[in-house]
mmCIF file of C-alpha atoms in Angstrom:
data_model
loop_
_atom_site.group_PDB
_atom_site.id
_atom_site.type_symbol
_atom_site.label_atom_id
_atom_site.label_comp_id
_atom_site.label_asym_id
_atom_site.label_seq_id
_atom_site.Cartn_x
_atom_site.Cartn_y
_atom_site.Cartn_z
ATOM 1 C CA GLY A 1 0.000 0.000 0.000
ATOM 2 C CA ASN A 2 0.894 3.667 0.016
ATOM 3 C CA SER A 3 2.376 5.427 2.999
ATOM 4 C CA VAL A 4 4.569 8.350 3.931
ATOM 5 C CA THR A 5 7.036 8.425 6.785
ATOM 6 C CA GLN A 6 8.142 11.819 7.920
ATOM 7 C CA MET A 7 10.704 12.991 10.427
ATOM 8 C CA GLU A 8 9.109 13.664 13.756
ATOM 9 C CA GLY A 9 9.288 17.050 15.316
ATOM 10 C CA PRO A 10 9.205 19.458 16.772
ATOM 11 C CA VAL A 11 12.230 21.032 15.171
ATOM 12 C CA THR A 12 13.678 24.247 16.571
ATOM 13 C CA LEU A 13 16.320 26.142 14.631
ATOM 14 C CA SER A 14 18.004 29.482 14.867
ATOM 15 C CA GLU A 15 17.472 31.959 12.086
ATOM 16 C CA GLU A 16 19.717 31.341 9.046
ATOM 17 C CA ALA A 17 20.305 27.713 10.010
ATOM 18 C CA PHE A 18 20.094 24.909 7.469
ATOM 19 C CA LEU A 19 16.887 22.890 7.453
ATOM 20 C CA THR A 20 16.310 19.303 6.477
ATOM 21 C CA ILE A 21 13.056 17.465 7.050
ATOM 22 C CA ASN A 22 13.266 13.844 5.998
ATOM 23 C CA CYS A 23 10.480 12.122 4.123
ATOM 24 C CA THR A 24 10.362 8.627 2.701
ATOM 25 C CA TYR A 25 7.507 6.916 1.006
ATOM 26 C CA THR A 26 6.077 3.590 -0.009
ATOM 27 C CA ALA A 27 4.015 3.371 -3.147
ATOM 28 C CA THR A 28 2.801 0.661 -5.439
ATOM 29 C CA GLY A 29 3.164 2.731 -8.596
ATOM 30 C CA TYR A 30 4.647 6.038 -9.650
ATOM 31 C CA PRO A 31 3.355 8.724 -7.328
ATOM 32 C CA SER A 32 3.614 12.474 -7.399
ATOM 33 C CA LEU A 33 5.224 13.864 -4.275
ATOM 34 C CA PHE A 34 4.331 17.022 -2.405
ATOM 35 C CA TRP A 35 5.294 19.202 0.498
ATOM 36 C CA TYR A 36 2.482 21.153 2.103
ATOM 37 C CA VAL A 37 2.897 23.847 4.724
ATOM 38 C CA GLN A 38 0.430 25.030 7.313
ATOM 39 C CA TYR A 39 1.102 28.383 8.924
ATOM 40 C CA PRO A 40 -0.634 29.135 12.213
ATOM 41 C CA GLY A 41 -4.342 29.742 11.697
ATOM 42 C CA GLU A 42 -4.246 28.979 7.993
ATOM 43 C CA GLY A 43 -5.050 26.037 5.749
ATOM 44 C CA LEU A 44 -2.623 23.646 4.194
ATOM 45 C CA GLN A 45 -0.843 25.257 1.254
ATOM 46 C CA LEU A 46 1.135 23.577 -1.458
ATOM 47 C CA LEU A 47 4.810 24.413 -0.989
ATOM 48 C CA LEU A 48 6.331 22.396 -3.792
ATOM 49 C CA LYS A 49 5.867 19.231 -5.760
ATOM 50 C CA ALA A 50 7.606 16.785 -8.062
ATOM 51 C CA THR A 51 5.830 14.465 -10.425
ATOM 52 C CA LYS A 52 8.555 12.070 -11.547
ATOM 53 C CA ALA A 53 11.894 10.682 -10.511
ATOM 54 C CA ASP A 54 14.807 13.135 -10.350
ATOM 55 C CA ASP A 55 12.483 16.134 -10.554
ATOM 56 C CA LYS A 56 13.334 18.913 -8.129
ATOM 57 C CA GLY A 57 10.538 20.995 -6.690
ATOM 58 C CA SER A 58 11.416 24.422 -5.356
ATOM 59 C CA ASN A 59 9.618 27.400 -3.885
ATOM 60 C CA LYS A 60 10.436 30.191 -1.415
ATOM 61 C CA GLY A 61 13.973 28.887 -1.015
ATOM 62 C CA PHE A 62 12.798 25.364 -0.188
ATOM 63 C CA GLU A 63 13.834 22.433 -2.345
ATOM 64 C CA ALA A 64 13.084 18.727 -2.521
ATOM 65 C CA THR A 65 14.284 16.158 -5.040
ATOM 66 C CA TYR A 66 12.267 13.075 -5.981
ATOM 67 C CA ARG A 67 14.671 10.174 -5.366
ATOM 68 C CA LYS A 68 13.193 6.947 -6.644
ATOM 69 C CA GLU A 69 16.202 4.859 -5.694
ATOM 70 C CA THR A 70 15.914 5.820 -2.047
ATOM 71 C CA THR A 71 12.134 6.485 -2.132
ATOM 72 C CA SER A 72 12.740 9.847 -0.535
ATOM 73 C CA PHE A 73 11.656 13.451 -0.910
ATOM 74 C CA HIS A 74 13.568 15.352 1.750
ATOM 75 C CA LEU A 75 12.781 19.025 2.234
ATOM 76 C CA GLU A 76 15.706 21.433 2.515
ATOM 77 C CA LYS A 77 16.310 25.125 2.920
ATOM 78 C CA GLY A 78 19.683 26.723 3.205
ATOM 79 C CA SER A 79 18.794 29.572 5.529
ATOM 80 C CA VAL A 80 15.542 29.554 7.465
ATOM 81 C CA GLN A 81 13.705 32.632 8.640
ATOM 82 C CA VAL A 82 11.346 33.205 11.538
ATOM 83 C CA SER A 83 8.502 33.412 9.029
ATOM 84 C CA ASP A 84 9.169 29.786 8.041
ATOM 85 C CA SER A 85 7.809 28.631 11.392
ATOM 86 C CA ALA A 86 4.955 26.299 10.476
ATOM 87 C CA VAL A 87 3.967 22.659 10.213
ATOM 88 C CA TYR A 88 5.253 20.850 7.132
ATOM 89 C CA PHE A 89 3.545 17.803 5.636
ATOM 90 C CA CYS A 90 5.029 15.420 3.124
ATOM 91 C CA ALA A 91 2.465 13.716 0.912
ATOM 92 C CA LEU A 92 2.100 11.485 -2.086
ATOM 93 C CA ARG A 93 -0.632 11.081 -4.614
ATOM 94 C CA GLU A 94 -0.783 8.144 -6.929
ATOM 95 C CA THR A 95 -3.813 7.655 -9.123
ATOM 96 C CA GLY A 96 -6.938 9.634 -8.507
ATOM 97 C CA ASN A 97 -7.233 12.448 -6.016
ATOM 98 C CA GLN A 98 -6.385 10.706 -2.777
ATOM 99 C CA PHE A 99 -3.407 11.949 -0.819
ATOM 100 C CA TYR A 100 -1.354 10.034 1.694
ATOM 101 C CA PHE A 101 0.223 12.291 4.270
ATOM 102 C CA GLY A 102 3.023 12.079 6.753
ATOM 103 C CA THR A 103 2.475 13.025 10.372
ATOM 104 C CA GLY A 104 3.642 16.593 9.898
ATOM 105 C CA THR A 105 6.755 18.248 11.313
ATOM 106 C CA SER A 106 6.455 21.379 13.379
ATOM 107 C CA LEU A 107 9.256 23.872 12.746
ATOM 108 C CA THR A 108 10.000 26.808 15.007
ATOM 109 C CA VAL A 109 12.655 29.291 13.965
ATOM 110 C CA ILE A 110 13.961 31.540 16.686
ATOM 111 C CA PRO A 111 15.656 34.900 16.062
ATOM 112 C CA GLY B 1 -6.996 34.975 -0.126
ATOM 113 C CA ALA B 2 -8.538 31.728 0.963
ATOM 114 C CA VAL B 3 -9.938 29.506 -1.726
ATOM 115 C CA VAL B 4 -11.535 27.074 0.694
ATOM 116 C CA SER B 5 -13.139 28.168 3.943
ATOM 117 C CA GLN B 6 -13.743 25.780 6.786
ATOM 118 C CA HIS B 7 -15.847 26.578 9.838
ATOM 119 C CA PRO B 8 -15.616 26.448 12.777
ATOM 120 C CA SER B 9 -11.885 26.476 13.426
ATOM 121 C CA TRP B 10 -12.322 25.330 17.008
ATOM 122 C CA VAL B 11 -15.254 23.625 18.619
ATOM 123 C CA ILE B 12 -15.825 22.071 22.002
ATOM 124 C CA CYS B 13 -18.888 19.950 22.508
ATOM 125 C CA LYS B 14 -20.305 17.710 25.173
ATOM 126 C CA SER B 15 -20.187 13.968 24.823
ATOM 127 C CA GLY B 16 -23.331 12.670 23.148
ATOM 128 C CA THR B 17 -24.060 15.802 21.176
ATOM 129 C CA SER B 18 -23.589 16.360 17.449
ATOM 130 C CA VAL B 19 -21.391 18.925 15.792
ATOM 131 C CA LYS B 20 -21.341 20.147 12.213
ATOM 132 C CA ILE B 21 -18.277 21.327 10.302
ATOM 133 C CA GLU B 22 -18.676 23.243 7.059
ATOM 134 C CA CYS B 23 -16.362 23.343 4.079
ATOM 135 C CA ARG B 24 -16.997 26.017 1.466
ATOM 136 C CA SER B 25 -15.373 26.454 -1.903
ATOM 137 C CA LEU B 26 -15.120 30.199 -2.417
ATOM 138 C CA ASP B 27 -13.743 30.610 -5.910
ATOM 139 C CA PHE B 28 -15.082 27.721 -7.924
ATOM 140 C CA GLN B 29 -17.647 24.988 -8.049
ATOM 141 C CA ALA B 30 -16.509 21.727 -6.581
ATOM 142 C CA THR B 31 -18.155 18.464 -7.445
ATOM 143 C CA THR B 32 -15.746 16.599 -5.205
ATOM 144 C CA MET B 33 -14.541 17.431 -1.718
ATOM 145 C CA PHE B 34 -12.499 15.328 0.666
ATOM 146 C CA TRP B 35 -12.569 15.036 4.434
ATOM 147 C CA TYR B 36 -9.464 14.122 6.422
ATOM 148 C CA ARG B 37 -8.797 13.708 10.094
ATOM 149 C CA GLN B 38 -5.610 13.672 12.107
ATOM 150 C CA PHE B 39 -5.195 12.190 15.539
ATOM 151 C CA PRO B 40 -2.264 13.401 17.655
ATOM 152 C CA LYS B 41 1.097 12.254 16.329
ATOM 153 C CA GLN B 42 -0.531 10.413 13.446
ATOM 154 C CA SER B 43 -0.898 11.136 9.754
ATOM 155 C CA LEU B 44 -3.722 12.981 8.105
ATOM 156 C CA MET B 45 -6.039 10.197 7.041
ATOM 157 C CA LEU B 46 -8.698 10.351 4.378
ATOM 158 C CA MET B 47 -12.127 9.724 5.877
ATOM 159 C CA ALA B 48 -14.416 10.113 2.930
ATOM 160 C CA THR B 49 -14.913 11.573 -0.500
ATOM 161 C CA SER B 50 -17.889 13.878 -0.755
ATOM 162 C CA ASN B 51 -19.672 13.986 -4.097
ATOM 163 C CA GLU B 52 -22.173 16.688 -4.964
ATOM 164 C CA GLY B 53 -25.652 15.307 -5.310
ATOM 165 C CA SER B 54 -24.792 11.757 -4.324
ATOM 166 C CA LYS B 55 -23.742 9.714 -1.329
ATOM 167 C CA ALA B 56 -20.270 10.104 0.060
ATOM 168 C CA THR B 57 -17.725 7.356 -0.321
ATOM 169 C CA TYR B 58 -16.232 6.354 3.013
ATOM 170 C CA GLU B 59 -12.831 4.823 3.650
ATOM 171 C CA GLN B 60 -12.569 1.500 5.372
ATOM 172 C CA GLY B 61 -13.026 1.787 9.095
ATOM 173 C CA VAL B 62 -14.923 5.074 8.996
ATOM 174 C CA GLU B 63 -18.490 4.802 10.297
ATOM 175 C CA LYS B 64 -20.810 6.468 7.810
ATOM 176 C CA ASP B 65 -23.655 6.669 10.313
ATOM 177 C CA LYS B 66 -21.450 8.511 12.741
ATOM 178 C CA PHE B 67 -19.755 10.873 10.314
ATOM 179 C CA LEU B 68 -22.553 12.213 8.154
ATOM 180 C CA ILE B 69 -21.452 14.018 5.022
ATOM 181 C CA ASN B 70 -23.763 16.200 2.996
ATOM 182 C CA HIS B 71 -22.656 17.799 -0.260
ATOM 183 C CA ALA B 72 -25.863 19.520 -1.219
ATOM 184 C CA SER B 73 -24.418 22.224 -3.420
ATOM 185 C CA LEU B 74 -21.391 22.771 -5.602
ATOM 186 C CA THR B 75 -19.805 25.033 -3.017
ATOM 187 C CA LEU B 76 -20.630 23.439 0.314
ATOM 188 C CA SER B 77 -19.935 20.137 2.003
ATOM 189 C CA THR B 78 -20.705 19.478 5.655
ATOM 190 C CA LEU B 79 -19.367 16.863 8.044
ATOM 191 C CA THR B 80 -21.555 16.115 11.053
ATOM 192 C CA VAL B 81 -20.085 14.129 13.898
ATOM 193 C CA THR B 82 -23.085 12.519 15.540
ATOM 194 C CA SER B 83 -23.223 11.458 19.158
ATOM 195 C CA ALA B 84 -19.670 12.631 19.628
ATOM 196 C CA HIS B 85 -17.395 10.940 22.116
ATOM 197 C CA PRO B 86 -14.023 12.011 23.503
ATOM 198 C CA GLU B 87 -12.247 9.629 21.125
ATOM 199 C CA ASP B 88 -13.655 11.667 18.231
ATOM 200 C CA SER B 89 -11.553 14.608 19.372
ATOM 201 C CA SER B 90 -9.302 15.297 16.440
ATOM 202 C CA PHE B 91 -8.257 17.708 13.729
ATOM 203 C CA TYR B 92 -10.619 17.589 10.742
ATOM 204 C CA ILE B 93 -9.688 19.177 7.433
ATOM 205 C CA CYS B 94 -11.399 19.342 4.085
ATOM 206 C CA SER B 95 -9.961 19.683 0.629
ATOM 207 C CA VAL B 96 -11.475 20.622 -2.690
ATOM 208 C CA TRP B 97 -10.516 19.367 -6.092
ATOM 209 C CA ALA B 98 -10.341 22.146 -8.670
ATOM 210 C CA SER B 99 -10.411 20.073 -11.824
ATOM 211 C CA SER B 100 -9.964 23.092 -14.047
ATOM 212 C CA GLY B 101 -6.518 23.717 -12.635
ATOM 213 C CA ASN B 102 -5.699 20.175 -11.632
ATOM 214 C CA THR B 103 -5.138 21.466 -8.111
ATOM 215 C CA ILE B 104 -6.320 20.574 -4.656
ATOM 216 C CA TYR B 105 -6.969 23.270 -2.071
ATOM 217 C CA PHE B 106 -7.279 22.687 1.656
ATOM 218 C CA GLY B 107 -9.388 24.367 4.274
ATOM 219 C CA GLU B 108 -7.982 25.783 7.477
ATOM 220 C CA GLY B 109 -8.990 22.742 9.468
ATOM 221 C CA SER B 110 -11.235 22.337 12.487
ATOM 222 C CA TRP B 111 -10.138 21.265 15.947
ATOM 223 C CA LEU B 112 -12.844 19.265 17.668
ATOM 224 C CA THR B 113 -12.673 18.577 21.380
ATOM 225 C CA VAL B 114 -15.346 16.403 22.928
ATOM 226 C CA VAL B 115 -15.616 16.673 26.687
#
């Protein structure tokens, strides 16, 4: 079956630190992979996505590369800001519209 | 601005009562909406797919008589938790499929606490 395993939080970093949030997946076919972000009081928003192996999704300084060989889609950012404090969800979607989500990782960036 | 509005954001209800959560599509008509729930330290799990004008499709293990879904219009789906119990306390979130843009939008989510 399909599943997503995501690094547990919470994660606390100082401003300008390097961020990595690990995400690995299990899928029966060829899924699309996503990172969603939820800022306090807001809905889940798409952060970035990749639809096939070796694709790199990027947005707002965040990057993630679809690694089929390691079934991973780790989220990275070189220099985090306080405004990046949020909960990050890794997800996959195979056929149809159903998503499979990770548990979410709470990130707090302190000045 | 928000594309999908979910209400209420927080709700506390007494055990045995029912509570309704609304999910509205603000910018487009949505024939399909999805309801998810997340228990503490667990993944967001799909509960059901809400189809406008027809019965919802529930995932295995989700009680359809307990979690009533009504998708009466192209912009509104409601989830009613009937006879709520403390174990129903969870984070419920809806999403809307915008087929025109091949995109899914999520609501803000609703925190339900049953006391």
